[in-house]
């Protein structure tokens, strides 16, 4: 099966580019399942219900999030009733919404999608992501209840991301990192058959600081005096993500390659899907 993941949509520029390009990608590349991270889609901070629904309408099967999930307060009310909306699974017990779900892909495969957050340089109070994924995989093992397992690991530290990948190697189809917004070049298939990439990059304006207008972040680095708020950069977006080809027989990954489309970074589409 063909699974496409798109990294964090940032602001109007990022979400509009995804909404415009995704329907064509689904038909041209004959995609079976699409996951999009939407935690920065509303002006860089959180996601609204309308943005969530428009992303599903564009063809996403699941929208994942991360540390900014509740920045738009309305997410607290729509999260519990939206099957296809995921917040990090290792939030405290009783948090609205859910961190994983089992979905049926266009090819009929049952896909377990999970959103888990790292703790290093982030929020040390979250539940242990390693124990969390252990429980998720035990409840819905690859090759039994699930034909494919996709995990968006939303984390800051590359070391935590890499170790998390090794931890689930052979038990998940793919572990893809989000949150740092800059795509990494380390996409690979781990020894046990799990596709891994430290960060998918963002869908947003790369003439920016991580999708935000660069003026204020630069000002804060140089003067330490805040002058204004962080605003999402409004220039044309480059969408970044990763394509994963998953064996229908084993549920493990056979191929992985980045996808980048837009004016700023070198464009690429997984060659094995052409
Ligand atoms: Fe984040």
mmCIF file of C-alpha atoms and ligand atoms in Angstrom, residues 8 39-40 67-68 122 154 179, ligand 1:
data_model
loop_
_atom_site.group_PDB
_atom_site.id
_atom_site.type_symbol
_atom_site.label_atom_id
_atom_site.label_comp_id
_atom_site.label_asym_id
_atom_site.label_seq_id
_atom_site.Cartn_x
_atom_site.Cartn_y
_atom_site.Cartn_z
ATOM 1 C CA UNK A 8 3.139 20.206 9.895
ATOM 2 C CA UNK A 39 -0.992 21.380 14.722
ATOM 3 C CA UNK A 40 0.277 24.693 13.306
ATOM 4 C CA UNK A 67 2.323 20.286 21.531
ATOM 5 C CA UNK A 68 0.201 23.034 19.912
ATOM 6 C CA UNK A 122 9.679 19.497 25.332
ATOM 7 C CA UNK A 154 6.227 14.706 17.446
ATOM 8 C CA UNK A 179 7.775 19.355 15.056
HETATM 9 FE FE1 LIG B 1 5.140 21.040 17.511
#
